[in-house]
CSV table of C-alpha atoms in Angstrom, one decimal:
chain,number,residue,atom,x,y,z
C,15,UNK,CA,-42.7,-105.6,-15.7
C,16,UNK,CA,-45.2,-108.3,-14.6
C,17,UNK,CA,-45.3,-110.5,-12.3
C,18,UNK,CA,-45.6,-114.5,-12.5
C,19,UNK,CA,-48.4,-113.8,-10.3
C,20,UNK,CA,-50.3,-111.2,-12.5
C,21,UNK,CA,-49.7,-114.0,-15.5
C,22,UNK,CA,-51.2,-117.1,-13.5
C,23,UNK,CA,-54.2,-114.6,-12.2
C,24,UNK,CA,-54.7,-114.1,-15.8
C,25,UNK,CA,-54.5,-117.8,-17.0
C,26,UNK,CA,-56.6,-118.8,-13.9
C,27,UNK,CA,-59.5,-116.4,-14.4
C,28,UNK,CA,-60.0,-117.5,-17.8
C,29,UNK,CA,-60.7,-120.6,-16.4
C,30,UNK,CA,-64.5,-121.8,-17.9
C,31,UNK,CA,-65.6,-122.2,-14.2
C,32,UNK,CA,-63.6,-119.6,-12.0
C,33,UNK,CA,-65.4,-116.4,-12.0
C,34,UNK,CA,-64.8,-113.6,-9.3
C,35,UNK,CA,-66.0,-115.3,-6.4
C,36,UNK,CA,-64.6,-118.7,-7.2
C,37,UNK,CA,-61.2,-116.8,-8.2
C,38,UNK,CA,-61.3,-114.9,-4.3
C,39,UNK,CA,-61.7,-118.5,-3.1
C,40,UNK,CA,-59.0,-120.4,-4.6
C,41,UNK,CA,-56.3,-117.2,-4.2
C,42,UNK,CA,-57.3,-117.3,-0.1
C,43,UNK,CA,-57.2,-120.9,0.3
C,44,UNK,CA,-53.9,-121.5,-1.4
C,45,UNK,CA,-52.5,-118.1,-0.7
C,46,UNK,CA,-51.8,-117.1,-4.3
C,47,UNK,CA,-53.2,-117.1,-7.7
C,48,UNK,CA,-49.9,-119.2,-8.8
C,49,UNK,CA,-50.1,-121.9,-6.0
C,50,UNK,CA,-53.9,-121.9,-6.8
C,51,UNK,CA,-53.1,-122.7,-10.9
C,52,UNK,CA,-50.3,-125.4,-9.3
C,53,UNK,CA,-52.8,-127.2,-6.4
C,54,UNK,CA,-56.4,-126.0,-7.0
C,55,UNK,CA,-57.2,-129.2,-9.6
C,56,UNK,CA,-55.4,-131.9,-6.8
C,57,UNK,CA,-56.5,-130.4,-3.7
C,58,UNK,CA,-60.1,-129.1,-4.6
C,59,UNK,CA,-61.6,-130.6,-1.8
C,60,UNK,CA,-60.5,-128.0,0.7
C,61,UNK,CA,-61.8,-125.6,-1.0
C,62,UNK,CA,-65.9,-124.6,0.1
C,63,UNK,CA,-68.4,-125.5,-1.7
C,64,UNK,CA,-66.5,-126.3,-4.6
C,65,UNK,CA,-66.4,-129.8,-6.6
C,66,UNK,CA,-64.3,-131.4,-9.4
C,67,UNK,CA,-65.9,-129.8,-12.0
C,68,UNK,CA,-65.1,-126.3,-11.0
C,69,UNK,CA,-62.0,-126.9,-10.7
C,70,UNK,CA,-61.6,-129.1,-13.9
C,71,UNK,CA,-60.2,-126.7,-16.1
C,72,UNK,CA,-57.6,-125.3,-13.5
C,73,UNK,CA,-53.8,-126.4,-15.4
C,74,UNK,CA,-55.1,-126.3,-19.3
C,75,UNK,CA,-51.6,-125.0,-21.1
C,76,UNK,CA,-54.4,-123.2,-23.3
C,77,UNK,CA,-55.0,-120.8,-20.8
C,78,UNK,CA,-51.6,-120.2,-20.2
C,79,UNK,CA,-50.9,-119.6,-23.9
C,80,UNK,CA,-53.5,-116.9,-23.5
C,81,UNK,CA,-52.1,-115.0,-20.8
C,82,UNK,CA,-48.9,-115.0,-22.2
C,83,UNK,CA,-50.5,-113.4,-25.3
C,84,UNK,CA,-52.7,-111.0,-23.2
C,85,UNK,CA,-49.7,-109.6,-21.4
C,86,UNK,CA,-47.9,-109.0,-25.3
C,87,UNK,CA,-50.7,-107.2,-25.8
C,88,UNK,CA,-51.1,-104.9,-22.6
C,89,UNK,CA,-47.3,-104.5,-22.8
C,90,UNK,CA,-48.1,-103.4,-26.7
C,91,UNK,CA,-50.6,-100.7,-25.6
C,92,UNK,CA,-49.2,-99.6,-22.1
C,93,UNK,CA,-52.5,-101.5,-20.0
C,94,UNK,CA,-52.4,-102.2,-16.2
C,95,UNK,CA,-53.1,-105.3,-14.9
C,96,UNK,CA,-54.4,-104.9,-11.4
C,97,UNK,CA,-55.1,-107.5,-9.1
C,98,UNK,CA,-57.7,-107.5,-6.1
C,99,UNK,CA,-55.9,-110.0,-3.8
C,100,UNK,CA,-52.7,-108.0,-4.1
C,101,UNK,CA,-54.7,-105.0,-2.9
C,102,UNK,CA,-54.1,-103.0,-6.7
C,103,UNK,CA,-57.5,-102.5,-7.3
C,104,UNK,CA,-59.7,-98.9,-5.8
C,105,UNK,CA,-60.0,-99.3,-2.2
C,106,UNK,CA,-64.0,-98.6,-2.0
C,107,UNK,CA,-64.8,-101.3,-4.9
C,108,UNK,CA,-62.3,-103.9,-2.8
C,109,UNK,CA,-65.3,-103.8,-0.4
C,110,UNK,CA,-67.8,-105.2,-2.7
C,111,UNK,CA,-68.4,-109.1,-2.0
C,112,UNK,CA,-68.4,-109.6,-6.2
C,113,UNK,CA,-65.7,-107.4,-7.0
C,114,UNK,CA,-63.7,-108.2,-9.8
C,115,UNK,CA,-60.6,-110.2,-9.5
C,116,UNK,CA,-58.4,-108.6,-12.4
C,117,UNK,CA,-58.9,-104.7,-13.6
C,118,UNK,CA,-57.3,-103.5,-17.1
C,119,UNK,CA,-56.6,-100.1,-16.8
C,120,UNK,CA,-55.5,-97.3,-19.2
C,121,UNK,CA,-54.5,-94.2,-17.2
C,122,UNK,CA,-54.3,-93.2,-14.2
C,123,UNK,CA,-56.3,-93.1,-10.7
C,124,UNK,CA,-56.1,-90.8,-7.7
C,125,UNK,CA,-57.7,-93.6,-5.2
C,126,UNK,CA,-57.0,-90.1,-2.4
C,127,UNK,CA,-59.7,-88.1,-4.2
C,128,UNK,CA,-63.4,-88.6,-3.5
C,129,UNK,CA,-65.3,-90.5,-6.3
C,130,UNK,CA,-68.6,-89.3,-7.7
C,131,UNK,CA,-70.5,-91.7,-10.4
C,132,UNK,CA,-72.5,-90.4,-12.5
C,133,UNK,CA,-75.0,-92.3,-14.8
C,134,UNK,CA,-78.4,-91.8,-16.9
C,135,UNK,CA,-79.8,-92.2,-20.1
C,136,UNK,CA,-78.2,-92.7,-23.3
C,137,UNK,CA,-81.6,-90.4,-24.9
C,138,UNK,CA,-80.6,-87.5,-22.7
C,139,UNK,CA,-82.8,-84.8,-22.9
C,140,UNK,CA,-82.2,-80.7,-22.4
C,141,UNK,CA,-83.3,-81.1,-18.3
C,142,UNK,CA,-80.7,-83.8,-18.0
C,143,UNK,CA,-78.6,-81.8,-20.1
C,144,UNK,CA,-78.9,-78.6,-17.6
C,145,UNK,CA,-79.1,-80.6,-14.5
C,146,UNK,CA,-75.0,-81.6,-15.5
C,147,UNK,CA,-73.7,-78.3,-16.4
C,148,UNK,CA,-75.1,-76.5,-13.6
C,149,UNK,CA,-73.9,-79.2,-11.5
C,150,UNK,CA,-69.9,-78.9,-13.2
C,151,UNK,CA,-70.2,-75.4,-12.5
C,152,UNK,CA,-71.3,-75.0,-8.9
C,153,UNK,CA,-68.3,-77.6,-8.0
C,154,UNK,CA,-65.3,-75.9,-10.0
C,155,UNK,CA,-63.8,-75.8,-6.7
C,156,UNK,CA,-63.9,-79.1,-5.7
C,157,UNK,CA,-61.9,-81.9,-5.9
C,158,UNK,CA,-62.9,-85.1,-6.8
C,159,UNK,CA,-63.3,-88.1,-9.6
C,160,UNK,CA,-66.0,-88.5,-11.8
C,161,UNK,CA,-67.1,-91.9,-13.3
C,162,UNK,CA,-69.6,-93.1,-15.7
C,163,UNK,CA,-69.7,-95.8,-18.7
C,164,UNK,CA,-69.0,-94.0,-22.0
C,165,UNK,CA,-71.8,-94.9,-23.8
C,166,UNK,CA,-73.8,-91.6,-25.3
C,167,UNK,CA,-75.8,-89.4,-23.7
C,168,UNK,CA,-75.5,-88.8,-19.8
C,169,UNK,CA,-72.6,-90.7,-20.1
C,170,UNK,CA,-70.6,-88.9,-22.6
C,171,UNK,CA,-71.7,-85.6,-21.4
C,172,UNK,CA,-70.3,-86.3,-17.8
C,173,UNK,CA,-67.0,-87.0,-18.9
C,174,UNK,CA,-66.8,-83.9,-21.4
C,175,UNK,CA,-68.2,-81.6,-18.4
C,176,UNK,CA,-65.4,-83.7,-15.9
C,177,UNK,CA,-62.7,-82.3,-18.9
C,178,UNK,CA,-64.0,-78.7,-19.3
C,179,UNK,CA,-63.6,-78.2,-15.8
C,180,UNK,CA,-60.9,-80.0,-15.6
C,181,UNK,CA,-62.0,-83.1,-13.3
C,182,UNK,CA,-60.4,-86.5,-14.0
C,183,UNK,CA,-62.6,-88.6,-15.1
C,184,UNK,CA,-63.3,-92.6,-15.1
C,185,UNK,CA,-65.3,-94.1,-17.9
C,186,UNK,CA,-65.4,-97.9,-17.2
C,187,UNK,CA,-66.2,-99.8,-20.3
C,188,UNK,CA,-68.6,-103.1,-20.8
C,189,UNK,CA,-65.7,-104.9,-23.2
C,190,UNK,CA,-62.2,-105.5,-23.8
C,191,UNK,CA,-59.3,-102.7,-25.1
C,192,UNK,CA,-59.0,-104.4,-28.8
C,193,UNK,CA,-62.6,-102.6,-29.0
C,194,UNK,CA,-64.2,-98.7,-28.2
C,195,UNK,CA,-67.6,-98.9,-28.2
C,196,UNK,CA,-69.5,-96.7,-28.8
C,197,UNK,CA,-66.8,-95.9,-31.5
C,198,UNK,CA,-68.1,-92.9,-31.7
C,199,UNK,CA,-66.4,-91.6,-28.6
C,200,UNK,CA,-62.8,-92.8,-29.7
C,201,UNK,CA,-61.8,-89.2,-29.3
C,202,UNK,CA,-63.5,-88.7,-26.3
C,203,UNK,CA,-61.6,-92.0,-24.7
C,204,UNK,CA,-58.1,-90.4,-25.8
C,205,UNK,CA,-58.9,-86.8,-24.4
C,206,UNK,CA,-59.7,-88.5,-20.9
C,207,UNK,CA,-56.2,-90.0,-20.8
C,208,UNK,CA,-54.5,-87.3,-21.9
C,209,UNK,CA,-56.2,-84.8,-19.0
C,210,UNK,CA,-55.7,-87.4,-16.4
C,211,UNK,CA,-58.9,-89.6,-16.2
C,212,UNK,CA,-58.3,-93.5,-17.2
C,213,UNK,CA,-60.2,-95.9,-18.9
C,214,UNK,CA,-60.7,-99.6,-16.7
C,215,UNK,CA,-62.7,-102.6,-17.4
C,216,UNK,CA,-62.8,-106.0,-16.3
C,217,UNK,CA,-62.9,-107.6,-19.5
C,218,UNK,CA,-59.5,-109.1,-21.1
C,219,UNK,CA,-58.7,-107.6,-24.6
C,220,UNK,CA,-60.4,-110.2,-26.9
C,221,UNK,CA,-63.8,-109.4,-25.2
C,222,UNK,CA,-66.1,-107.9,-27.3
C,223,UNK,CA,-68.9,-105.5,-26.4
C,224,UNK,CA,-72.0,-107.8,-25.5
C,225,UNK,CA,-75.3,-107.3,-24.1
C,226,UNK,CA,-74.9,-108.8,-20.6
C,227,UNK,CA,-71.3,-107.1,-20.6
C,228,UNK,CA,-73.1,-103.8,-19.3
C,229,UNK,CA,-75.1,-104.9,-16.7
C,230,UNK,CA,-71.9,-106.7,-15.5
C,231,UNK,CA,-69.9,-103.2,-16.3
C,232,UNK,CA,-72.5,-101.4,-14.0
C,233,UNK,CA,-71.2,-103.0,-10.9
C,234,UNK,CA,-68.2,-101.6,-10.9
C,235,UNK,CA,-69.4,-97.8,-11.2
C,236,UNK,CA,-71.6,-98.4,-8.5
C,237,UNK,CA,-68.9,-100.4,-6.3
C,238,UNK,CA,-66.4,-97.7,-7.3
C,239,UNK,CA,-67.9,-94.5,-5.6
C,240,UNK,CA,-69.8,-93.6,-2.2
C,241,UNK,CA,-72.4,-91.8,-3.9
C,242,UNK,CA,-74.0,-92.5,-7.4
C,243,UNK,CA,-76.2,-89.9,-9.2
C,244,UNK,CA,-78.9,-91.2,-11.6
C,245,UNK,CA,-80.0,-88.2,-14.0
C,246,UNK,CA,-82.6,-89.5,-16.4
C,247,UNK,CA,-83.5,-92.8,-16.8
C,248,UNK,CA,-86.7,-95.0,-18.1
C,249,UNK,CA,-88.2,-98.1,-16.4
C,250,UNK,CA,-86.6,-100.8,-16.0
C,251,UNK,CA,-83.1,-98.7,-18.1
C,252,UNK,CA,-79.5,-99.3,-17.6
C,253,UNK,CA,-79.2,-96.8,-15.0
C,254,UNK,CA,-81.7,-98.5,-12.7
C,255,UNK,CA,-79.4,-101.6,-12.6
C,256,UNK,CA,-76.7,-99.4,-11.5
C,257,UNK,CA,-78.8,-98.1,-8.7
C,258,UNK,CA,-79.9,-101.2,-7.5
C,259,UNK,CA,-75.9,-102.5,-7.3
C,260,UNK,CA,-75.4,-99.1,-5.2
C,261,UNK,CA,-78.1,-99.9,-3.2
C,262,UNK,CA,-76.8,-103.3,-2.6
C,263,UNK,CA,-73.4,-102.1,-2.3
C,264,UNK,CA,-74.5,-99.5,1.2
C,265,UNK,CA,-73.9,-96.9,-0.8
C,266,UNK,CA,-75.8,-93.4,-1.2
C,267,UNK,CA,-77.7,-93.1,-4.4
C,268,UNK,CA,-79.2,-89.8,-5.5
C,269,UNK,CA,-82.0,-89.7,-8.3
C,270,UNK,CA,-83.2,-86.2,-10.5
C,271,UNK,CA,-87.3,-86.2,-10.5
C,272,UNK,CA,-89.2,-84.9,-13.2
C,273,UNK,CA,-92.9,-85.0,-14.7
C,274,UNK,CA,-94.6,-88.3,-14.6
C,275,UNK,CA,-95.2,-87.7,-17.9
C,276,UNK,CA,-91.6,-87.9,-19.2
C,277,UNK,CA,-90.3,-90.7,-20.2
C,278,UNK,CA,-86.4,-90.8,-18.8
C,279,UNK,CA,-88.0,-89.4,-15.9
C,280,UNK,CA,-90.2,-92.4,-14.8
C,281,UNK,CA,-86.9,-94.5,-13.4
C,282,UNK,CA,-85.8,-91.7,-11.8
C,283,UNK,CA,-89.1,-91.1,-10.1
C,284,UNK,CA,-89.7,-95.0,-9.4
C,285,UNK,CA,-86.3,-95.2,-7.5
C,286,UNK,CA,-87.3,-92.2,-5.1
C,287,UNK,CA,-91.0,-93.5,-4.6
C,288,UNK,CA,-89.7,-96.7,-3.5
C,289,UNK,CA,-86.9,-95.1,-1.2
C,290,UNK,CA,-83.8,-96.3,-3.8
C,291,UNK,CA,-82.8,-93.1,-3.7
C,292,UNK,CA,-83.1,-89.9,-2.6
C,293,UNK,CA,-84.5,-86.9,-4.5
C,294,UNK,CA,-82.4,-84.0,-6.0
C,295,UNK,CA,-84.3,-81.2,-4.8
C,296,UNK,CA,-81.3,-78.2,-5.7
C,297,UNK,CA,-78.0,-78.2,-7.1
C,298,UNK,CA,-76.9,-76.9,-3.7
C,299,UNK,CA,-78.5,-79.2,-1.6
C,300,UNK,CA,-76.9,-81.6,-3.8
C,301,UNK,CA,-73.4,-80.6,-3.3
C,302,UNK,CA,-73.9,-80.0,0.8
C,303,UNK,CA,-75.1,-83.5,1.5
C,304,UNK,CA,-72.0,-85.1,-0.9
C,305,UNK,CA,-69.8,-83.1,1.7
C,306,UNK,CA,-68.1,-81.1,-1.7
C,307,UNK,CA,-66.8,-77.5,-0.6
C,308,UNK,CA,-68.1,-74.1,-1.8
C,309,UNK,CA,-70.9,-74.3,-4.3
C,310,UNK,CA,-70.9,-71.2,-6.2
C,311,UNK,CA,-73.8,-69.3,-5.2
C,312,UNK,CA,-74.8,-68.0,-8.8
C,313,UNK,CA,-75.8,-71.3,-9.7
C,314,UNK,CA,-79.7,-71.0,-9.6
C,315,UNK,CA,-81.2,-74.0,-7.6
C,316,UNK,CA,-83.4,-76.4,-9.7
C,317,UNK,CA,-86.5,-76.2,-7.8
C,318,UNK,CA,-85.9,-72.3,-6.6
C,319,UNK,CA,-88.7,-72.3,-3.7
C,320,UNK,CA,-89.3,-69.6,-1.0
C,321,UNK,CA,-90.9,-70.3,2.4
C,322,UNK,CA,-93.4,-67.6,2.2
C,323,UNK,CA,-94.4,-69.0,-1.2
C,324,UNK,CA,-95.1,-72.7,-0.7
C,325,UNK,CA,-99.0,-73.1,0.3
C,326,UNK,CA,-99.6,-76.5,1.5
C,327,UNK,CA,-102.4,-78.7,1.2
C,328,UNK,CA,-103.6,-80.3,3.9
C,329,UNK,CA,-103.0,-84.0,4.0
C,330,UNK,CA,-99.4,-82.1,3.1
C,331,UNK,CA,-99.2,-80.1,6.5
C,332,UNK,CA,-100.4,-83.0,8.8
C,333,UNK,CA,-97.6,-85.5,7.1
C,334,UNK,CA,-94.6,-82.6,7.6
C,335,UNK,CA,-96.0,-81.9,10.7
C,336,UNK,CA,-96.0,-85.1,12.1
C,337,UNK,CA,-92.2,-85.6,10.5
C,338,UNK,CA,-91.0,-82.3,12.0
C,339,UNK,CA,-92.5,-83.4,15.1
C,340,UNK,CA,-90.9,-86.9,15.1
C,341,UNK,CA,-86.9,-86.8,13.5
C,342,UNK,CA,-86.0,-89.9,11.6
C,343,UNK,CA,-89.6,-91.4,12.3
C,344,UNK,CA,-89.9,-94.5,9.8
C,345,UNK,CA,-92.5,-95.3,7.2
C,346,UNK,CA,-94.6,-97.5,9.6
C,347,UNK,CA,-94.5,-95.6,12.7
C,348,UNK,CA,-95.8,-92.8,10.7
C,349,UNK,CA,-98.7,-94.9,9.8
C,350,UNK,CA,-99.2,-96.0,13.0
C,351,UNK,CA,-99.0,-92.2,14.6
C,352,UNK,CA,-101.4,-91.0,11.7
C,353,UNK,CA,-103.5,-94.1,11.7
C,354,UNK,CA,-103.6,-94.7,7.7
C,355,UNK,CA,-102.3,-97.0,5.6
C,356,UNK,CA,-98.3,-96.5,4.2
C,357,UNK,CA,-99.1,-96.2,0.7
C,358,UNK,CA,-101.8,-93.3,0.7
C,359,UNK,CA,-98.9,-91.4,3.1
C,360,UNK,CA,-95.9,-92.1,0.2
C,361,UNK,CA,-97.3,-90.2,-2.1
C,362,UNK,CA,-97.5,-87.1,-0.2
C,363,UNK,CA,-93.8,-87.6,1.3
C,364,UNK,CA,-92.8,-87.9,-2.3
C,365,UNK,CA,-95.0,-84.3,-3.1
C,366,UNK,CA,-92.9,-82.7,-0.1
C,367,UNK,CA,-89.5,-84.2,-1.1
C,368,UNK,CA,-89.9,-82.2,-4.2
C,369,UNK,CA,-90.8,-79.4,-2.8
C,370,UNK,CA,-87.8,-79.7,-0.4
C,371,UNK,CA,-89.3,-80.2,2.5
C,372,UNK,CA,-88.3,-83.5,3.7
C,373,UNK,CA,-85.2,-86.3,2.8
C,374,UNK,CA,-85.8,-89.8,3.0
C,375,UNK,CA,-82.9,-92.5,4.2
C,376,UNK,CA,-82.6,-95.5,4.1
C,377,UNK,CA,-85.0,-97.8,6.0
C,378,UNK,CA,-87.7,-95.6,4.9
C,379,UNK,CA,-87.3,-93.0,7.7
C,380,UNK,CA,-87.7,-89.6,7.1
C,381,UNK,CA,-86.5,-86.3,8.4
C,382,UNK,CA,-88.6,-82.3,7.5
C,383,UNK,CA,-86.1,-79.8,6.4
């Protein structure tokens, strides 16, 4: 049954002027989304930093008409409608200063279980491919909740691996539920409901699949999780976007390197030169740091390395050295101590984070392994 407060949080958000942040403003001045639709238009001037013509289109019987015809059709086709101000929405993406107000959700989600997003290139290739399943495997005995976007590619092959080890799994979709897009993972969509995952967007129903949807979409996959994991990307791709909301967002964000050569490798590689992210060095490393139990150990580590068989160069033994030497030392006290300039020492702190050897945080500060 819902609630004359979900319907006049629909009506209000469809509002030409109210988006999320303006919405989060008028529900905490006037302490509901229905006193809001009731007072906002009147009374605008207490609300901050917002004139008549925000709130000009607060009251139109138009928008009310659509709610009522929204709710028919989440009714119809057994939708949620969750509400941030009522506290409905996942706790971790109620953090985020642009949440989104409303949620549509198909399915259900475990908020208890730890949330792992999971995002790359719809051109995936056989590394990223690998990279995935050895990754599913090694955590068959953990708990927790994948999410990604459903498009093709990384996307689609995180939530298969997320059903064949029987993970739930979130795909959070750039449009509204009268579409699927790609359509070619209708039967993909319905297979995540039916082992448990759920399907959840902030568009309403009549929203159709548009380019600045996904961008907008990305957001939320970021917000969502503590950790995102970005497995093959180009410049300036989707994935990057995602990333940078993570980023923005506190949280950790973990990128797969590859040759500077490859093409969906060269975001990747951008977001751990300029210390977006930090680089997947093993499978098992990977699992350790996310604090998920009991990799299997027959999983073979992506960049296998033995002490005894790493030789380094030079300018490579005086940087880990002084690292080793100096825990957590940043970027520009490494300079200093080394007396050279920062960007002839990232190079070579990219080299050895490849090799394993050191992990970089945020702030640029770095720590040897």
């Amino acid at each position: 049954m819902i609630s004359e407060e979900h319907f006049y949080a629909v009506a209000l958000r469809e509002c030409s002027q109210i988006g999320d942040i303006n919405f989060h403003k008028l529900v905490r001045t006037f302490g509901s989304a229905q006193e809001a639709w009731k007072r906002g238009k009147k009374e605008y001037k207490k609300l901050d930093g917002m004139g008549q013509k925000t709130v000009s289109d607060i009251g139109n019987d138009e928008h009310l008409k659509f709610a009522e015809k929204e709710f028919k059709f989440c009714e119809k086709n057994n939708i949620q409608v969750r509400l941030r101000h009522l506290g409905e929405i996942p706790t971790l993406l109620n953090e985020c200063i642009d949440a989104p107000s409303i949620l549509y959700q198909k399915g259900n989600i475990n908020d208890s279980l730890q949330k792992l997003s999971i995002v790359g290139t719809r051109n995936m290739t056989s590394y990223g491919q690998k990279f995935i399943e050895d990754f599913f495997e090694a955590t068959q005995s953990s708990k927790f909740v994948s999410v990604s976007g459903l498009a093709l590619g990384v996307d689609k092959e995180v939530h298969e691996q997320s059903i064949r080890n029987q993970k739930p799994t979130i795909a959070v979709l750039a449009h509204g539920f009268q579409f699927l897009y790609p359509s070619k993972n209708r039967k993909l969509s319905e297979k995540i409901l039916q082992d448990g995952g759920s399907l959840l967007t902030e568009f309403n129903s009549s929203r159709k699949p548009d380019r600045e949807n996904f961008i907008q979409r990305n957001r939320i996959v970021a917000g969502i999780s503590p950790s995102t994991i970005v497995i093959e990307t180009g410049f300036g791709g989707g994935s990057v976007s995602t990333a940078a909301f993570a980023n923005d967002y506190n949280r950790d964000v973990f990128a797969l390197p590859g040759k500077i050569t490859d093409v969906y490798s060269q975001g990747c590689n951008q977001l751990i030169f300029h210390n977006k992210a930090t680089a997947i060095s093993t499978v098992k490393d990977l699992i350790n740091i996310l604090g998920l139990n009991n990799p299997q150990e027959k999983i073979e580590e992506l960049f296998p390395y033995s002490e005894t068989l790493i030789q380094f160069t030079e300018n490579q033994r005086i940087v880990y050295q002084s690292i080793q030497e100096n825990p957590q030392i940043t970027l520009d006290d490494l300079a200093q101590k080394m007396d050279t300039s920062s960007h002839k020492i990232l190079p070579i702190i990219l080299e050895l984070e490849l090799l394993g050897k050191v992990k970089s945080f945020s702030g640029r500060q770095f720590i040897a392994i």
